[in-house]
Coordinates of C-alpha atoms (C1' of nucleotides) and ligand atoms in Angstrom, one line a residue:
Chain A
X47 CA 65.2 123.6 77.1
X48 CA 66.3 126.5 79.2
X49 CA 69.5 125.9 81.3
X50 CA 67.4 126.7 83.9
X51 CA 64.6 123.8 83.3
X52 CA 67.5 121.4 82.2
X53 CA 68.6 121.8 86.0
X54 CA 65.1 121.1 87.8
X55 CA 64.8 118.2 85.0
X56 CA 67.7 116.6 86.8
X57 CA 66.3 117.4 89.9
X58 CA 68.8 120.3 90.6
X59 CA 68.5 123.6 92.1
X60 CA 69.1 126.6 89.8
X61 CA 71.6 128.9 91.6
X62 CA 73.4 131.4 89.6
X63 CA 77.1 129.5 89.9
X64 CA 74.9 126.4 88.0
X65 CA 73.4 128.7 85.5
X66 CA 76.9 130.5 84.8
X67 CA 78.5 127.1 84.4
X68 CA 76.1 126.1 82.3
X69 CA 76.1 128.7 80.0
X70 CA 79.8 128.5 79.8
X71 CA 79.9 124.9 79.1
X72 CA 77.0 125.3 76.7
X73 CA 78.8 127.7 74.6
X74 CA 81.9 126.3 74.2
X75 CA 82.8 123.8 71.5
X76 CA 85.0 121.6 73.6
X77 CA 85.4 120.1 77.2
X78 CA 86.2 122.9 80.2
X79 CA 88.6 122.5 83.3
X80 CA 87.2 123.4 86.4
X81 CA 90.2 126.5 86.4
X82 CA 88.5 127.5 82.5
X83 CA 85.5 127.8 84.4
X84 CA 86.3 129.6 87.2
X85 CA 88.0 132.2 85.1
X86 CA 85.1 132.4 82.7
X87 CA 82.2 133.1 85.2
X88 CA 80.3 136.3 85.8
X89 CA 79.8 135.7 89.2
X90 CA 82.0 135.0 92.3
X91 CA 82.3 131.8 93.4
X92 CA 84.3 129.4 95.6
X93 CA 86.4 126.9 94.0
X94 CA 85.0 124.1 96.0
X95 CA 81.6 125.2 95.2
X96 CA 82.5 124.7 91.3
X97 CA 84.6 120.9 92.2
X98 CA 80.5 120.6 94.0
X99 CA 78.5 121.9 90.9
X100 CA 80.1 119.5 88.8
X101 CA 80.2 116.8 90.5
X102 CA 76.7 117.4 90.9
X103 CA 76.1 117.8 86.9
X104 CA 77.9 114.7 86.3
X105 CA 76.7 112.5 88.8
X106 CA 72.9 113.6 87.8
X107 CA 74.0 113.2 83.6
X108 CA 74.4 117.0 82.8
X109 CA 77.9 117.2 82.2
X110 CA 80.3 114.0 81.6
X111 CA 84.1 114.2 82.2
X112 CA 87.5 113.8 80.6
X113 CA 90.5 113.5 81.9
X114 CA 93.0 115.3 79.8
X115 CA 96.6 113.9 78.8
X116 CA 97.9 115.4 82.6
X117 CA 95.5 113.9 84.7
X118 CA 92.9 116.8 85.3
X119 CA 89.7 116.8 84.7
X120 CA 87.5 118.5 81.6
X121 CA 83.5 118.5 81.6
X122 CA 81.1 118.8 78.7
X123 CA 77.8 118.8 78.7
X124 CA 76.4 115.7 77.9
X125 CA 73.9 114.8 75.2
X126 CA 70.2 114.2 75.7
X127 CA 70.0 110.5 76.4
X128 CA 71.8 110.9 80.5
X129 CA 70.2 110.9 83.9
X130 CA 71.0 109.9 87.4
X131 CA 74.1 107.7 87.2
X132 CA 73.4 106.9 83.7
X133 CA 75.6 108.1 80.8
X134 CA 74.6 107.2 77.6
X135 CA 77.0 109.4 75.6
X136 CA 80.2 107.2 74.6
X137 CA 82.4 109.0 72.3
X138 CA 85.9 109.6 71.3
X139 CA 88.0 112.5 72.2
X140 CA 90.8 114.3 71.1
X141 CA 93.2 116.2 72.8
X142 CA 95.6 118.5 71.1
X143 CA 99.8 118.3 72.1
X144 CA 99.7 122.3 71.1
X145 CA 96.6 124.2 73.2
X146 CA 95.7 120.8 75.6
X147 CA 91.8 121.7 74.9
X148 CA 89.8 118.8 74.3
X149 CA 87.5 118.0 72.1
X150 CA 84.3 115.5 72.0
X151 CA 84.4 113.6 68.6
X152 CA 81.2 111.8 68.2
X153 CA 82.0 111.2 64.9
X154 CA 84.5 109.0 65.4
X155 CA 83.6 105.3 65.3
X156 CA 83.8 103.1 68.6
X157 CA 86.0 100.0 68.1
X158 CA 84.7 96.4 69.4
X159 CA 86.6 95.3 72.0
X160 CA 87.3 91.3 72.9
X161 CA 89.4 91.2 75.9
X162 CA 91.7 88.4 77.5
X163 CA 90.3 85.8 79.4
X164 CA 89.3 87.2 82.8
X165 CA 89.1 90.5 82.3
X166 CA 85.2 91.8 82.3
X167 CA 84.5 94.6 79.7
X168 CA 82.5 97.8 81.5
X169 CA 82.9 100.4 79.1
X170 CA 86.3 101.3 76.5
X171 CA 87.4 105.3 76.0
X172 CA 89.1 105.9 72.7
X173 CA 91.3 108.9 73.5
X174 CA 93.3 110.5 70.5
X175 CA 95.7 113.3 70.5
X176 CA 97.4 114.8 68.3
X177 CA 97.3 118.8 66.5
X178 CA 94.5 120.9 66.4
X179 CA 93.1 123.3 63.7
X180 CA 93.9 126.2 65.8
X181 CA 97.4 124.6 65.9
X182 CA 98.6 123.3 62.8
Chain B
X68 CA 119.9 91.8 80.0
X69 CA 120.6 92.9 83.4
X70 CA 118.5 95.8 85.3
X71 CA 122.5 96.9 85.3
X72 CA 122.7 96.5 81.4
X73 CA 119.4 98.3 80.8
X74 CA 120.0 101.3 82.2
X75 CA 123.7 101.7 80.7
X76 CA 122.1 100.7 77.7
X77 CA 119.9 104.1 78.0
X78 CA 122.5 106.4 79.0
X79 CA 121.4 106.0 82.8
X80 CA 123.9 105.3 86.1
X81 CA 123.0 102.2 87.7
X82 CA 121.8 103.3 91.5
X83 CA 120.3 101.5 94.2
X84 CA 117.3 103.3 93.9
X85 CA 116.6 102.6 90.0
X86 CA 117.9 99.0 90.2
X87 CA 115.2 98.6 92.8
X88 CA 112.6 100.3 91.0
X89 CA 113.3 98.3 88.0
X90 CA 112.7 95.1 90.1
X91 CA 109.6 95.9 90.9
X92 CA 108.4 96.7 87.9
X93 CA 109.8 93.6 86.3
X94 CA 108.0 91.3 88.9
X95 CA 104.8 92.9 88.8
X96 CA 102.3 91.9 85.7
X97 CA 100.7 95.5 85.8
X98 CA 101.3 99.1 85.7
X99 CA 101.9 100.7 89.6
X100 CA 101.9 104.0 90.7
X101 CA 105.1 106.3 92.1
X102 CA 103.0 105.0 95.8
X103 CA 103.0 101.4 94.9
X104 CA 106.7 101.4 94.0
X105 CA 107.6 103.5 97.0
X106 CA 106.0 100.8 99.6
X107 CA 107.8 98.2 97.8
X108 CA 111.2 99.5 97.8
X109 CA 113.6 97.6 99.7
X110 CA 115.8 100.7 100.1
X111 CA 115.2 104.4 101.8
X112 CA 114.1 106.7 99.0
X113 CA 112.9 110.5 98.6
X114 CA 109.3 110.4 96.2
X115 CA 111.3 113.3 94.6
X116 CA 114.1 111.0 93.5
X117 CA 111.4 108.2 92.8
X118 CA 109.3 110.7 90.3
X119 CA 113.0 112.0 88.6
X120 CA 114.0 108.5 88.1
X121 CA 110.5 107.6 86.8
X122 CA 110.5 110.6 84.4
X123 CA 114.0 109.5 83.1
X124 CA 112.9 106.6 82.9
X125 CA 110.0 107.2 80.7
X126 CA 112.3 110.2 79.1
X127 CA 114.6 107.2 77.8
X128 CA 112.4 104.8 76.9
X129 CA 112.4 102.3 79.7
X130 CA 108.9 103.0 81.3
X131 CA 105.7 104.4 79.8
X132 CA 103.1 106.5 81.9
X133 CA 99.4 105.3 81.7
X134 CA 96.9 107.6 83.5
X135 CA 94.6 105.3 85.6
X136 CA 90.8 106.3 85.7
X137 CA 91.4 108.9 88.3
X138 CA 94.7 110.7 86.9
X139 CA 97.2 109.6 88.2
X140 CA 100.1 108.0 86.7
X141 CA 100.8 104.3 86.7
X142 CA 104.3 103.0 84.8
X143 CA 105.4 100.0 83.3
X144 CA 108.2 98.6 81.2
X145 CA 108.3 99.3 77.8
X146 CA 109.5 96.7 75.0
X147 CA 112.6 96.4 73.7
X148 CA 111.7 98.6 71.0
X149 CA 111.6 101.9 72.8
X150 CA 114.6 104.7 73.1
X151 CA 115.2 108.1 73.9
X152 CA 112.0 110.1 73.5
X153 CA 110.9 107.5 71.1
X154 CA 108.0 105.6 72.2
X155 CA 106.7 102.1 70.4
X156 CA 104.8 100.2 72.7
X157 CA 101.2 101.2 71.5
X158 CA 98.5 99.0 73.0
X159 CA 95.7 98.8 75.4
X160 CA 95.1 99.1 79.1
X161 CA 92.5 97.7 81.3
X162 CA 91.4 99.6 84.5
X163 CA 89.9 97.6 87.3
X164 CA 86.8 99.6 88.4
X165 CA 87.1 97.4 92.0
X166 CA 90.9 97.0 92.7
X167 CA 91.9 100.3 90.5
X168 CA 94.8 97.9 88.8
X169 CA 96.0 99.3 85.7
X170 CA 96.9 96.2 83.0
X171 CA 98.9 96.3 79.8
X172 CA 97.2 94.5 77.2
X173 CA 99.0 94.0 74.2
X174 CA 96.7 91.0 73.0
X175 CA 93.9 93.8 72.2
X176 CA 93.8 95.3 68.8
X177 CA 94.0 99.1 68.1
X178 CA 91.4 100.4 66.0
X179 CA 92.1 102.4 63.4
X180 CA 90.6 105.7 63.8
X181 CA 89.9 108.5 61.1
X182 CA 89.9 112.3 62.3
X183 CA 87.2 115.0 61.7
X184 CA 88.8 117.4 58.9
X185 CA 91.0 119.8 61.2
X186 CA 92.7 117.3 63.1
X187 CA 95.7 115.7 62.9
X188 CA 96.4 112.4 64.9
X189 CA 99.2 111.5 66.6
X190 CA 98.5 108.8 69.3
X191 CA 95.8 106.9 69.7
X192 CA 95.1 105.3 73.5
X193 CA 92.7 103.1 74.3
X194 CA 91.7 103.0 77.9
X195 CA 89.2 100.1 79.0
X196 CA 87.8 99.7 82.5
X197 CA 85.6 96.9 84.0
X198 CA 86.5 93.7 86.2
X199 CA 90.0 91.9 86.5
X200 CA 90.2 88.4 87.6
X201 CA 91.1 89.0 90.8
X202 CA 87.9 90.9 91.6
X203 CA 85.1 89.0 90.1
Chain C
dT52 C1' 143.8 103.0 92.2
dT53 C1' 142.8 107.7 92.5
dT54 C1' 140.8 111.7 90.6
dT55 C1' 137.0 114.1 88.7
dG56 C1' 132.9 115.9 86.6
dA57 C1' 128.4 115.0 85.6
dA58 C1' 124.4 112.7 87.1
dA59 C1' 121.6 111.5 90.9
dT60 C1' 119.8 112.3 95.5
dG61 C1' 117.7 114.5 99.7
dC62 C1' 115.5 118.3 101.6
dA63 C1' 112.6 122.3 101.6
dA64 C1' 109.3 124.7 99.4
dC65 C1' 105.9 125.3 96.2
dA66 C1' 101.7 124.9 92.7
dC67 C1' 97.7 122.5 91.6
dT68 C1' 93.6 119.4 91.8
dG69 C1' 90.4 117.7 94.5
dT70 C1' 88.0 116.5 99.1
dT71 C1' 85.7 117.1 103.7
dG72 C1' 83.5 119.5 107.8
dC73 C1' 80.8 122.9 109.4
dA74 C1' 78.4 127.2 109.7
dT75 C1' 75.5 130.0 106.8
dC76 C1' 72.5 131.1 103.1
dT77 C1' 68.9 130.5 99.6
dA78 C1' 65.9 128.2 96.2
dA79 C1' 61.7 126.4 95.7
dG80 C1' 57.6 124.1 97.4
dT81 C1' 54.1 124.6 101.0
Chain D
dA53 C1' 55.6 134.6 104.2
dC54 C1' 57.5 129.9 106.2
dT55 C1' 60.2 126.0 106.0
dT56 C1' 63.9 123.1 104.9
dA57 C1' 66.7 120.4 102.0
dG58 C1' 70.1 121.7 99.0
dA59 C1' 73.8 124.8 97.9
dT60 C1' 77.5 127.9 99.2
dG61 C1' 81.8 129.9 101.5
dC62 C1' 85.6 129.3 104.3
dA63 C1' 89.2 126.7 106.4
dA64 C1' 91.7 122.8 106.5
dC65 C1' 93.5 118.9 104.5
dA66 C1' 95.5 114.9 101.4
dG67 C1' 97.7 113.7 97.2
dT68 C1' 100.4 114.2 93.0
dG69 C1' 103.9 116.3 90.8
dT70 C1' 107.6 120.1 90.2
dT71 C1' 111.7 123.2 91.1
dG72 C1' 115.9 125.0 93.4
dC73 C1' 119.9 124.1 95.7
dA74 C1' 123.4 121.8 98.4
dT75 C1' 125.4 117.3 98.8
dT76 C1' 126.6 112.7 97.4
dT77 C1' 127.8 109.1 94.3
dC78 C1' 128.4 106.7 90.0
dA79 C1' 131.4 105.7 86.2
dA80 C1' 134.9 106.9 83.2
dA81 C1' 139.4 108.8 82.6
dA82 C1' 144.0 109.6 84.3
Ligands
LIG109 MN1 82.9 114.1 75.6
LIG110 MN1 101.3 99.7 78.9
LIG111 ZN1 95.5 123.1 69.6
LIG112 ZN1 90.5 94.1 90.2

DNA sequence: TTTTGAAATGCAACACTGTTGCATCTAAGT
DNA sequence: ACTTAGATGCAACAGTGTTGCATTTCAAAA
């Protein structure tokens, strides 16, 4: 699927800030910061149009976030199995103390979770950090 | 031990501003944020001075940072088992998705995770979200 | 108790992420 | 080609968090 048909899928317009995000997204191995993104487009755009375009992609299951260990946000495009409010792509992720890039780890295993009394389990993130391979 | 005691005990002076901040934290059951713990003070205070002492705070080993789901940083008091730079308080924290109230759960148990080849852990955090008590 | 130096504070300024309002533009269906 | 909802650009704003610097104050030594 082109990114161009993965945006009307979702019911999304195909602009070239969207496409250019996409691309970027879809060719990197690991989750983007808005500020990544900005730098690494082709075309000009407006910062709040990017904060817009992915809020758009994540609300409509193209692109899922991660906050990284300072608080801002990364995206990465999500896997097949998301749409309209509905993300479907729990995973692990790993954050490296050297470079702060951030990786998705689906290969990691999920834990169970039982909670205290009172508390009403919605959905756990299992965030690691440690040293990359880029790093050691 | 004293509020008085514990900061001596971590190399740090005893001011109105710290003792305070330390009071709050004791009485309150979850993590609060630099905003929570300026409303509650009972004395004047500069937010720069409240984020230093928080930063010392966590620097010695009094307080440790959690992110809530949106970034910022929530603190609460460590074990007795924490120093200078020299963190031991691993365990889980429950997000509230309706009150945004950010709770220390030590009851939960860590999972033990195993890294894709290339990475090296460090930390493992374990961030769960859903319903407290309070808001069901 | 007084002196003293280092630690802590207050204030101003700043960087950064993220949001909103509003006018303008454009993608995509007719 | 028209039309219009959706997308963008620009300006302004709110919030968190940091830094530099002058001033104050804690706590230990004299
Ligand atoms: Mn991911
Ligand atoms: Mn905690
Ligand atoms: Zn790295
Ligand atoms: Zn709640």
């Amino acid at each position: 699927m082109t990114n161009q048909e993965l945006l009307h899928h979702h019911g999304l317009r195909a602009t070239n800030l969207r496409l250019e995000l996409l691309r970027l997204l879809r060719a990197s191995d690991r989750a983007l910061t808005h500020q990544e993104l900005e730098a690494g487009l082709k075309v000009e755009a407006d910062r709040v149009s990017i904060f817009r375009s992915l809020n758009a992609f994540e609300e409509a299951g193209v692109v899922h976030r991660v906050l990284d260990g300072r608080g801002t946000s990364c995206f990465a495009r999500c896997g097949t199995d998301c749409g309209h409010g509905d993300h479907n792509d729990a995973h692990a992720h790993f954050r490296c103390n050297g470079c702060g890039h951030v990786y998705c780890l689906d290969a990691v295993e999920l834990p169970s979770v039982s909670l205290p009394r009172g508390f009403k389990l919605a959905k756990s993130h299992l965030e690691l950090d440690g040293t990359c391979k880029a790093c050691r």
